[in-house]
PDB file of N, CA and C in Angstrom:
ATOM      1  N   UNK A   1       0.838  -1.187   0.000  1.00  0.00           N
ATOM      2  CA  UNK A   1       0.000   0.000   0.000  1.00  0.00           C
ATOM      3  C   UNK A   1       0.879   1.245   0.000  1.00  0.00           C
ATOM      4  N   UNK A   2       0.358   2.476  -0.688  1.00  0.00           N
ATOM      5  CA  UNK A   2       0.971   3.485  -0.895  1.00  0.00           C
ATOM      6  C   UNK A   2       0.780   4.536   0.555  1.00  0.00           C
ATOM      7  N   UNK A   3       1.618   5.148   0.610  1.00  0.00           N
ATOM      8  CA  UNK A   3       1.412   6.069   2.071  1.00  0.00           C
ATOM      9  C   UNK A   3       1.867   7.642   1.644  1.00  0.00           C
ATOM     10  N   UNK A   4       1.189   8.885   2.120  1.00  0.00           N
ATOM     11  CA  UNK A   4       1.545   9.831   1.912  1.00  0.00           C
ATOM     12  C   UNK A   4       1.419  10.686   3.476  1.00  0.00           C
ATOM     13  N   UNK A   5       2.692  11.643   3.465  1.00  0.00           N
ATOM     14  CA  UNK A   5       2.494  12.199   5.034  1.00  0.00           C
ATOM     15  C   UNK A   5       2.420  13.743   4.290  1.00  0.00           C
ATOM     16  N   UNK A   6       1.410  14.598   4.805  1.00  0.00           N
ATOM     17  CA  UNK A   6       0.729  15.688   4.359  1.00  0.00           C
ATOM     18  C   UNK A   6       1.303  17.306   5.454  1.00  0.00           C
ATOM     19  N   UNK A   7       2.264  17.628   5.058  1.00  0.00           N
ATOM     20  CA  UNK A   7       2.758  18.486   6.068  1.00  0.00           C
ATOM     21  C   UNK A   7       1.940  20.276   5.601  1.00  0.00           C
ATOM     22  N   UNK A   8       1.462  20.947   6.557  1.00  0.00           N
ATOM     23  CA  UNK A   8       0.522  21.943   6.053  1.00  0.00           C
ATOM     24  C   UNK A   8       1.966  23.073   6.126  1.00  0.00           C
ATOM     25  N   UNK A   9       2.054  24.153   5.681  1.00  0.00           N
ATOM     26  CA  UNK A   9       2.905  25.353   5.245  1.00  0.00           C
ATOM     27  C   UNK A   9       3.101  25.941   6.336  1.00  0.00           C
ATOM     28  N   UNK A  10       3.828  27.152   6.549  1.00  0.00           N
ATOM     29  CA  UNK A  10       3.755  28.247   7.688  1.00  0.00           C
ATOM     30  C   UNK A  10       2.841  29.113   7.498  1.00  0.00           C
ATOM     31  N   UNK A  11       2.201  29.258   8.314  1.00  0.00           N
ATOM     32  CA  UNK A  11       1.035  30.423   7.992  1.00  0.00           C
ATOM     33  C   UNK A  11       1.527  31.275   8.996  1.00  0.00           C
ATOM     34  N   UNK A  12       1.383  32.792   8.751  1.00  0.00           N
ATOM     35  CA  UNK A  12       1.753  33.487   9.799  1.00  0.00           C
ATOM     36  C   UNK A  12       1.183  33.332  11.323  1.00  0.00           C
ATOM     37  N   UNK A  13       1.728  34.058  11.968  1.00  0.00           N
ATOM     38  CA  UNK A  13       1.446  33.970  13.368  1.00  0.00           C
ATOM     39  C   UNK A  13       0.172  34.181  13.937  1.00  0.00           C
ATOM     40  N   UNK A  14      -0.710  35.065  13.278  1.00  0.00           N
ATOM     41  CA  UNK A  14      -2.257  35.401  13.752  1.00  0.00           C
ATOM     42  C   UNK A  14      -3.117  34.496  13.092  1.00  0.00           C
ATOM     43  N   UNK A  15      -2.862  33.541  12.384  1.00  0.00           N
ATOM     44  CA  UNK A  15      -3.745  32.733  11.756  1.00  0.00           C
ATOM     45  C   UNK A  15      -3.294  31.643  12.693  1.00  0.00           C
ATOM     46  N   UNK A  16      -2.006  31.430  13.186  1.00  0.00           N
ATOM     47  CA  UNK A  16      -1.962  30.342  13.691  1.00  0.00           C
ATOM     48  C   UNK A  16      -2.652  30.349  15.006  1.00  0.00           C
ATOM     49  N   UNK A  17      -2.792  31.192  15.477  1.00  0.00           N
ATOM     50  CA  UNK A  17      -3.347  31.333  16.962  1.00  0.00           C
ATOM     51  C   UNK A  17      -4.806  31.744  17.030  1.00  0.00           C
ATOM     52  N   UNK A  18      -5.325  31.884  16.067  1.00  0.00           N
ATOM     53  CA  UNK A  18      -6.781  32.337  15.283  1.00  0.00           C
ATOM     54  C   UNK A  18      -7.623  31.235  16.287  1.00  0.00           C
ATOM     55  N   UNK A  19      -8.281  31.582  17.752  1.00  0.00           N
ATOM     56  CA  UNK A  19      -9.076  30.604  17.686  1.00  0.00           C
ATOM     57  C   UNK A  19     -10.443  30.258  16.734  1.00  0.00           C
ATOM     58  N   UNK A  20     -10.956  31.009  16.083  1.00  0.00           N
ATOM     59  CA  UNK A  20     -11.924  30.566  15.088  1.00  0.00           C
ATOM     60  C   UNK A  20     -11.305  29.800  13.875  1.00  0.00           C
ATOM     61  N   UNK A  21     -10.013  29.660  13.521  1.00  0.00           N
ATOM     62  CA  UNK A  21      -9.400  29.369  12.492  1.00  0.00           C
ATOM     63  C   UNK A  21      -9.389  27.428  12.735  1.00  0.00           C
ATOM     64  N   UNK A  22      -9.440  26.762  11.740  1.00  0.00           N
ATOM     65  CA  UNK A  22      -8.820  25.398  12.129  1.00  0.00           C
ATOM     66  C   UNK A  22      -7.647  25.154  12.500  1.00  0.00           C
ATOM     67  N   UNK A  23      -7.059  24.089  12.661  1.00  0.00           N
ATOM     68  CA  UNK A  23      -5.623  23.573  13.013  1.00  0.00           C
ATOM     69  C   UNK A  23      -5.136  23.614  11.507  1.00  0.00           C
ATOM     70  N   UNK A  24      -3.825  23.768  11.374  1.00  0.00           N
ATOM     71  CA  UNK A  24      -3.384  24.158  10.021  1.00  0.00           C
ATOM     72  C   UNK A  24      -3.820  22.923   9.713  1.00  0.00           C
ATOM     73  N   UNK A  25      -3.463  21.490   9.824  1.00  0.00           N
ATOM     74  CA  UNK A  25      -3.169  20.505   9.047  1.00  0.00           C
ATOM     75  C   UNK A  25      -4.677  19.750   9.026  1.00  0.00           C
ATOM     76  N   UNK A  26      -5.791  20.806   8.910  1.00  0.00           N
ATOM     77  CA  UNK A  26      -7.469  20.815   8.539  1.00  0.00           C
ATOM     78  C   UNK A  26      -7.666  22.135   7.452  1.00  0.00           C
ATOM     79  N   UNK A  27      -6.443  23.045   7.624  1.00  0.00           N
ATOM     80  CA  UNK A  27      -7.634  24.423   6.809  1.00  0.00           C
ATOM     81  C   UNK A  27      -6.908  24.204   5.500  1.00  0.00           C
ATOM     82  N   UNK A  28      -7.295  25.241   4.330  1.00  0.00           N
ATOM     83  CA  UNK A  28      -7.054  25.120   3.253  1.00  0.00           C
ATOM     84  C   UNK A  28      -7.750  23.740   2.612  1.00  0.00           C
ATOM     85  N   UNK A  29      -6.570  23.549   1.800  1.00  0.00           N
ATOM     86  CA  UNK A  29      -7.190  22.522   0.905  1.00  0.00           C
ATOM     87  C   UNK A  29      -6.548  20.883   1.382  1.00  0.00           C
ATOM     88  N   UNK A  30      -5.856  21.110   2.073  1.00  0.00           N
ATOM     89  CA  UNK A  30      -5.315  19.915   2.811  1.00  0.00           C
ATOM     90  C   UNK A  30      -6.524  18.830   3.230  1.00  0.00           C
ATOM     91  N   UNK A  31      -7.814  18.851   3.539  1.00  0.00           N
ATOM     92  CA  UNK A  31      -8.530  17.995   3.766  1.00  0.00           C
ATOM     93  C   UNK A  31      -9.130  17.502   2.367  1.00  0.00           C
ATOM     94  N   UNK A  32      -9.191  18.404   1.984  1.00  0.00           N
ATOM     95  CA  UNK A  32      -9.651  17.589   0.597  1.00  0.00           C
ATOM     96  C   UNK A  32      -8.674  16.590  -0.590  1.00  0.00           C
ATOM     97  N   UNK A  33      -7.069  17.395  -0.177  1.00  0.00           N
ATOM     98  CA  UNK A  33      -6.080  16.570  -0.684  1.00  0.00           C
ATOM     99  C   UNK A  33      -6.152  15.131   0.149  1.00  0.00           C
ATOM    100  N   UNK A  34      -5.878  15.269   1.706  1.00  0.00           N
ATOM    101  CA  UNK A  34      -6.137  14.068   2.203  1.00  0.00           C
ATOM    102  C   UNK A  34      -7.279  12.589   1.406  1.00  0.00           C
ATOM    103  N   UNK A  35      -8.865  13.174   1.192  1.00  0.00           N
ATOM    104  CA  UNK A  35      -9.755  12.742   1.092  1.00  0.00           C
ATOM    105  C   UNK A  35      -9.446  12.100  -0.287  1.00  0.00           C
ATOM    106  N   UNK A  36      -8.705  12.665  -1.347  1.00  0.00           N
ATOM    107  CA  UNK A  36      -8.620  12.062  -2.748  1.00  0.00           C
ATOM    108  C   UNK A  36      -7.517  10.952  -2.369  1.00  0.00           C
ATOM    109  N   UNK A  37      -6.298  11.197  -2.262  1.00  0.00           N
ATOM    110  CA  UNK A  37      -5.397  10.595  -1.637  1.00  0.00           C
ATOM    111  C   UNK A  37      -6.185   8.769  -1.058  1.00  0.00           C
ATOM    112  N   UNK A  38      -6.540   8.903  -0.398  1.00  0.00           N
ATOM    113  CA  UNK A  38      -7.750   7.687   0.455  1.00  0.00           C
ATOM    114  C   UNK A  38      -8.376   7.382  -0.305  1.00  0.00           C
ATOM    115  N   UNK A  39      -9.156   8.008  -1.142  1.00  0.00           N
ATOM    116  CA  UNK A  39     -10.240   7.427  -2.319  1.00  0.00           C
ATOM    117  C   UNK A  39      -9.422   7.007  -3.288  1.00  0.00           C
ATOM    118  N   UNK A  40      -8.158   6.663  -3.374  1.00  0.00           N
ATOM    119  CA  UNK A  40      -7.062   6.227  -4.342  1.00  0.00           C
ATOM    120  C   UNK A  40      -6.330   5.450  -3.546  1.00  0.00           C
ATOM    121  N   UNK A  41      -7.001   4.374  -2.911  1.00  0.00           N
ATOM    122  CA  UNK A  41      -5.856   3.490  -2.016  1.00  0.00           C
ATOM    123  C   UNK A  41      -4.432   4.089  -1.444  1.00  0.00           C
ATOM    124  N   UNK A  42      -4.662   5.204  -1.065  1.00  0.00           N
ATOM    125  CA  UNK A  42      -3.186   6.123  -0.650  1.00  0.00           C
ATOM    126  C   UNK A  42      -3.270   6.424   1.007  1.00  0.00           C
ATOM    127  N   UNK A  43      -2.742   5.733   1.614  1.00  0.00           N
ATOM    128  CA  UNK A  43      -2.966   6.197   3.354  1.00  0.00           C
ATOM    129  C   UNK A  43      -2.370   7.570   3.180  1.00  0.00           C
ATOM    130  N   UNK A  44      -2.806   8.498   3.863  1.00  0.00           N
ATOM    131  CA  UNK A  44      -2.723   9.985   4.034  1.00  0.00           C
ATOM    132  C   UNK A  44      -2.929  10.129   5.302  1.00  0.00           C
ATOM    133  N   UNK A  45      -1.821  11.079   5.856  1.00  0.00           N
ATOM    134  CA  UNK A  45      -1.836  11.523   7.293  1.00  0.00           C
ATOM    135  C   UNK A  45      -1.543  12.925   6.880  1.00  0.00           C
ATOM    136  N   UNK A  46      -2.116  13.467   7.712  1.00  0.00           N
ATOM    137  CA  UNK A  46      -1.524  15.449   8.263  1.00  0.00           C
ATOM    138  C   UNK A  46      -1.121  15.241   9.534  1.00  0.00           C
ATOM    139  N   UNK A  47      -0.190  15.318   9.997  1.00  0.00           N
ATOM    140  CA  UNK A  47       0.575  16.178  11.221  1.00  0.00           C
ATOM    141  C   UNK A  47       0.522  16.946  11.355  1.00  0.00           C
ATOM    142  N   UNK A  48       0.323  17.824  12.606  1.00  0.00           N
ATOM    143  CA  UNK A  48       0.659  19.138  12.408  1.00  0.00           C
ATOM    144  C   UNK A  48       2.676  19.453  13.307  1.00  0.00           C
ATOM    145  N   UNK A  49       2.781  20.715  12.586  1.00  0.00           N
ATOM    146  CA  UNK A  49       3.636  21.464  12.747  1.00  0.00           C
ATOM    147  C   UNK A  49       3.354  22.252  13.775  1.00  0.00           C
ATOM    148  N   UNK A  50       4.240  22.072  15.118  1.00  0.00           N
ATOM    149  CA  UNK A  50       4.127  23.549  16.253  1.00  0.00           C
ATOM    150  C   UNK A  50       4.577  24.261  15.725  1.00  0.00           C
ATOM    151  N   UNK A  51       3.961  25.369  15.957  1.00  0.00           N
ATOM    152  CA  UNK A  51       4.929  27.159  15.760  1.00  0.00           C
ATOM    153  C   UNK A  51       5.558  26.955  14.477  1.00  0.00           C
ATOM    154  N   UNK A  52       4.801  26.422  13.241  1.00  0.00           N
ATOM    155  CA  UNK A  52       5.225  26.541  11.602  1.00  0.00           C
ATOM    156  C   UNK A  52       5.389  27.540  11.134  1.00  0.00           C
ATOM    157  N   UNK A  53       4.910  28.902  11.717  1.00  0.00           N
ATOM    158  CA  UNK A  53       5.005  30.003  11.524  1.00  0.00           C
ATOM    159  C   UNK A  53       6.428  30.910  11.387  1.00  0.00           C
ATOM    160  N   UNK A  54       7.658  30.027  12.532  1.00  0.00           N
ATOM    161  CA  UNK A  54       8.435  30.282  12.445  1.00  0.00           C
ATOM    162  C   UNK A  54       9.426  29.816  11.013  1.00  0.00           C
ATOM    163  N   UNK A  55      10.369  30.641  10.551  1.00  0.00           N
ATOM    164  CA  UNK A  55      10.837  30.386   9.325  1.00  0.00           C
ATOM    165  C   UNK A  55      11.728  29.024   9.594  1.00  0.00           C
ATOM    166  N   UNK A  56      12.460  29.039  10.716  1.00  0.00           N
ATOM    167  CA  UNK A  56      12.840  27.608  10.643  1.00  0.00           C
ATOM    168  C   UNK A  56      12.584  25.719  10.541  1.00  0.00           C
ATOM    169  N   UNK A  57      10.936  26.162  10.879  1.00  0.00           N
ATOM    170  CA  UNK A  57      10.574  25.440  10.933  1.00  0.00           C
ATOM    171  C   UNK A  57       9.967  25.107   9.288  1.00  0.00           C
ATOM    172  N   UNK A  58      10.213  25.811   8.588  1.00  0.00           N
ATOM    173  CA  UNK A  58       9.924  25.534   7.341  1.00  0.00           C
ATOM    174  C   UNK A  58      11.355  24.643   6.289  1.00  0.00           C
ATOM    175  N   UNK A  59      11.650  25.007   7.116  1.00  0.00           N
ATOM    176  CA  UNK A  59      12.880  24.409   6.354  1.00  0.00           C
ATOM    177  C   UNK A  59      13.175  23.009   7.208  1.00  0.00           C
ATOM    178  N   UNK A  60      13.219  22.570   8.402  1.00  0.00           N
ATOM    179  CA  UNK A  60      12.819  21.754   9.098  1.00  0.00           C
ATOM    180  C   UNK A  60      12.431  20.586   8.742  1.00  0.00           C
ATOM    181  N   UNK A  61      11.017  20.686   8.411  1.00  0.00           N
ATOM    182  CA  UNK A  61       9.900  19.788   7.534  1.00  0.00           C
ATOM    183  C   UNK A  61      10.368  19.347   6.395  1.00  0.00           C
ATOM    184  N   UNK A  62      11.087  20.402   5.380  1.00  0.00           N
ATOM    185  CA  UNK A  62      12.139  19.467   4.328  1.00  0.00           C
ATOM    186  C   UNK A  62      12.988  18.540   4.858  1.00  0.00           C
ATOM    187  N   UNK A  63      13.673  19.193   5.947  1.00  0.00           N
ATOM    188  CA  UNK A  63      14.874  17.927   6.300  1.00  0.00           C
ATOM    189  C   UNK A  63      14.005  16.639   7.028  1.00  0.00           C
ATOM    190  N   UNK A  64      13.698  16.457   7.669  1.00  0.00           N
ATOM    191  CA  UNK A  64      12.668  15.590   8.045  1.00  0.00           C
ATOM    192  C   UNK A  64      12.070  14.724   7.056  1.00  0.00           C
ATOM    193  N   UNK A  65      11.648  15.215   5.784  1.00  0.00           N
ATOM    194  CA  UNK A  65      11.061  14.400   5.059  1.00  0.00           C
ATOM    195  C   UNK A  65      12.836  13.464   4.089  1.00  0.00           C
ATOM    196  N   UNK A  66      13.356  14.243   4.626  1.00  0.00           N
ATOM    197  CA  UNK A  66      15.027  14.090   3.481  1.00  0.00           C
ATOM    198  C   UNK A  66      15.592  12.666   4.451  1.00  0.00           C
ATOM    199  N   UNK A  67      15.236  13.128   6.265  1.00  0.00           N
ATOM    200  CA  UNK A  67      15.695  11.854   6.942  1.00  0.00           C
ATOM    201  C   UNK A  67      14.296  10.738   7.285  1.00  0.00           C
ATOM    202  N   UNK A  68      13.520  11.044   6.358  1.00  0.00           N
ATOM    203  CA  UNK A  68      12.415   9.721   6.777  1.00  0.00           C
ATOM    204  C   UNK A  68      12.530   9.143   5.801  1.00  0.00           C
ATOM    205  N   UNK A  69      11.967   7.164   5.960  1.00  0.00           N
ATOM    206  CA  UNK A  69      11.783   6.182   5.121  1.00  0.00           C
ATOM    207  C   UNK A  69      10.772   6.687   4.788  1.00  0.00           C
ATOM    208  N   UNK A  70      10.396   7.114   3.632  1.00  0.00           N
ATOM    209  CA  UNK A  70       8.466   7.521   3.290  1.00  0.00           C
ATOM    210  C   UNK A  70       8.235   6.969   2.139  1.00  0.00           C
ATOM    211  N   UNK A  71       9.526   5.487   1.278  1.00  0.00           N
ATOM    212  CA  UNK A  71       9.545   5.507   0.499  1.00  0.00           C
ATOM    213  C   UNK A  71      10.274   5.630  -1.185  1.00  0.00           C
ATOM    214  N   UNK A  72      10.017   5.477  -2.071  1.00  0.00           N
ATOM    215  CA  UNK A  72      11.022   6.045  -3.484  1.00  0.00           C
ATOM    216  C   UNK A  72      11.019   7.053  -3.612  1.00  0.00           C
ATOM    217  N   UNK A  73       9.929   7.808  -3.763  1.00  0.00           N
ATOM    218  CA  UNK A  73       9.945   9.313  -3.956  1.00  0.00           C
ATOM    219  C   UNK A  73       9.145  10.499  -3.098  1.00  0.00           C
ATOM    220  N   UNK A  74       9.602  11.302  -3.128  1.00  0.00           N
ATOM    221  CA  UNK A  74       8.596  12.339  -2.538  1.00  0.00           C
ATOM    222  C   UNK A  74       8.668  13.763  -3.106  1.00  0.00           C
ATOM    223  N   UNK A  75       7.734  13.381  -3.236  1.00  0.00           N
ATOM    224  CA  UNK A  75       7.131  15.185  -3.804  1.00  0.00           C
ATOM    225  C   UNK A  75       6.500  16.422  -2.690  1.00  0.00           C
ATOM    226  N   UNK A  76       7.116  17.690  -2.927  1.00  0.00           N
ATOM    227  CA  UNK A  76       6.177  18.623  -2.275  1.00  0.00           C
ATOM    228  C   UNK A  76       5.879  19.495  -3.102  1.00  0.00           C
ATOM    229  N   UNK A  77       4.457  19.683  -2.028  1.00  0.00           N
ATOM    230  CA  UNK A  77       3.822  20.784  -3.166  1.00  0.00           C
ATOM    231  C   UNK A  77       3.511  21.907  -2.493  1.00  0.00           C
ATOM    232  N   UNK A  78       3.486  22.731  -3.127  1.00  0.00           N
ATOM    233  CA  UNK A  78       3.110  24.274  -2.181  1.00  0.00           C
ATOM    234  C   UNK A  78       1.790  24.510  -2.687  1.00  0.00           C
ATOM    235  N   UNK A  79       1.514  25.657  -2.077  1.00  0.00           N
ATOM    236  CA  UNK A  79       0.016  26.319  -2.185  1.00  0.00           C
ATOM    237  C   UNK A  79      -0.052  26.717  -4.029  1.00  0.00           C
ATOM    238  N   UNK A  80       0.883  26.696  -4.172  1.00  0.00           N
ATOM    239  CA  UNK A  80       0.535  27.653  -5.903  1.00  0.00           C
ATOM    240  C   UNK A  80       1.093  25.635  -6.522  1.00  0.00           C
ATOM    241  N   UNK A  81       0.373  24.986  -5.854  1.00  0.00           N
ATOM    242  CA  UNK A  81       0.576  24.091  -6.368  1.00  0.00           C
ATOM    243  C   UNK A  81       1.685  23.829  -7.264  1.00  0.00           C
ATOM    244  N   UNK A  82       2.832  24.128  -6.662  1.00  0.00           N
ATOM    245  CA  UNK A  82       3.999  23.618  -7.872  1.00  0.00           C
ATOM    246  C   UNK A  82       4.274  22.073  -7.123  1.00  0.00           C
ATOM    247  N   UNK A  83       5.123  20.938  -7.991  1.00  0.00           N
ATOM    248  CA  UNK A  83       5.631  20.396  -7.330  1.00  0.00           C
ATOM    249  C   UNK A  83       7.134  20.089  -7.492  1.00  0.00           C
ATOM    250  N   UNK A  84       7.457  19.916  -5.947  1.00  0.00           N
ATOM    251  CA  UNK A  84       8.860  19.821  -5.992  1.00  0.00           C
ATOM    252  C   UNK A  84       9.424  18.581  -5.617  1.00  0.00           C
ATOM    253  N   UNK A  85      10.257  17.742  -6.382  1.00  0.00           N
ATOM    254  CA  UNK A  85      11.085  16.111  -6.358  1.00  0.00           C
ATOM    255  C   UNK A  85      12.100  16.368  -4.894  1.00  0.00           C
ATOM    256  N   UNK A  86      11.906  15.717  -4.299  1.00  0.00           N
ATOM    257  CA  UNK A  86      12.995  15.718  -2.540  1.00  0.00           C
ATOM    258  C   UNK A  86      14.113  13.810  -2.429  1.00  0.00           C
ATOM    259  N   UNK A  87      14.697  13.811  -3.078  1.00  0.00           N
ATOM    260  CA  UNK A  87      15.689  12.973  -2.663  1.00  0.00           C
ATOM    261  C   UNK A  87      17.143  13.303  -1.598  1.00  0.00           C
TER     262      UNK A  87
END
């Protein structure tokens, strides 16, 4: 079975603490990526990121995915939907 781990972006600091706002790794379009993902035999997880807001932690989440088994390949994608190859 195929597995995908779904890491949500940095959003600035007032969105992150937004109590009316969701948890990042629910808002945007991330639940609906999840949901296709699953409807395509693809296990899909979101984690969330503490304090993603901070810039280091963006860079972070690359290395992390650079030191995990997740697999042959991995792709990320950003909000303007590009995607980017991570070996």
């Amino acid at each position: 079975m195929k597995n995908a781990i779904i890491l949500h972006g940095g959003p600035d600091k007032k969105e992150y603490y937004d109590p009316k706002a969701p948890s990042m790794s629910n808002a945007h379009w991330l639940p609906w990526l999840q949901g296709q993902l699953l409807k395509n035999e693809i296990t899909a997880s979101t984690p969330e990121v503490p304090h993603a807001f901070v810039e280091k932690k963006k860079q972070a989440k690359i290395d992390l995915l650079r030191k995990e088994d997740v697999g042959l390949s991995i792709l990320l994608l950003d909000e303007q939907k590009f995607v980017t190859p991570v070996y």
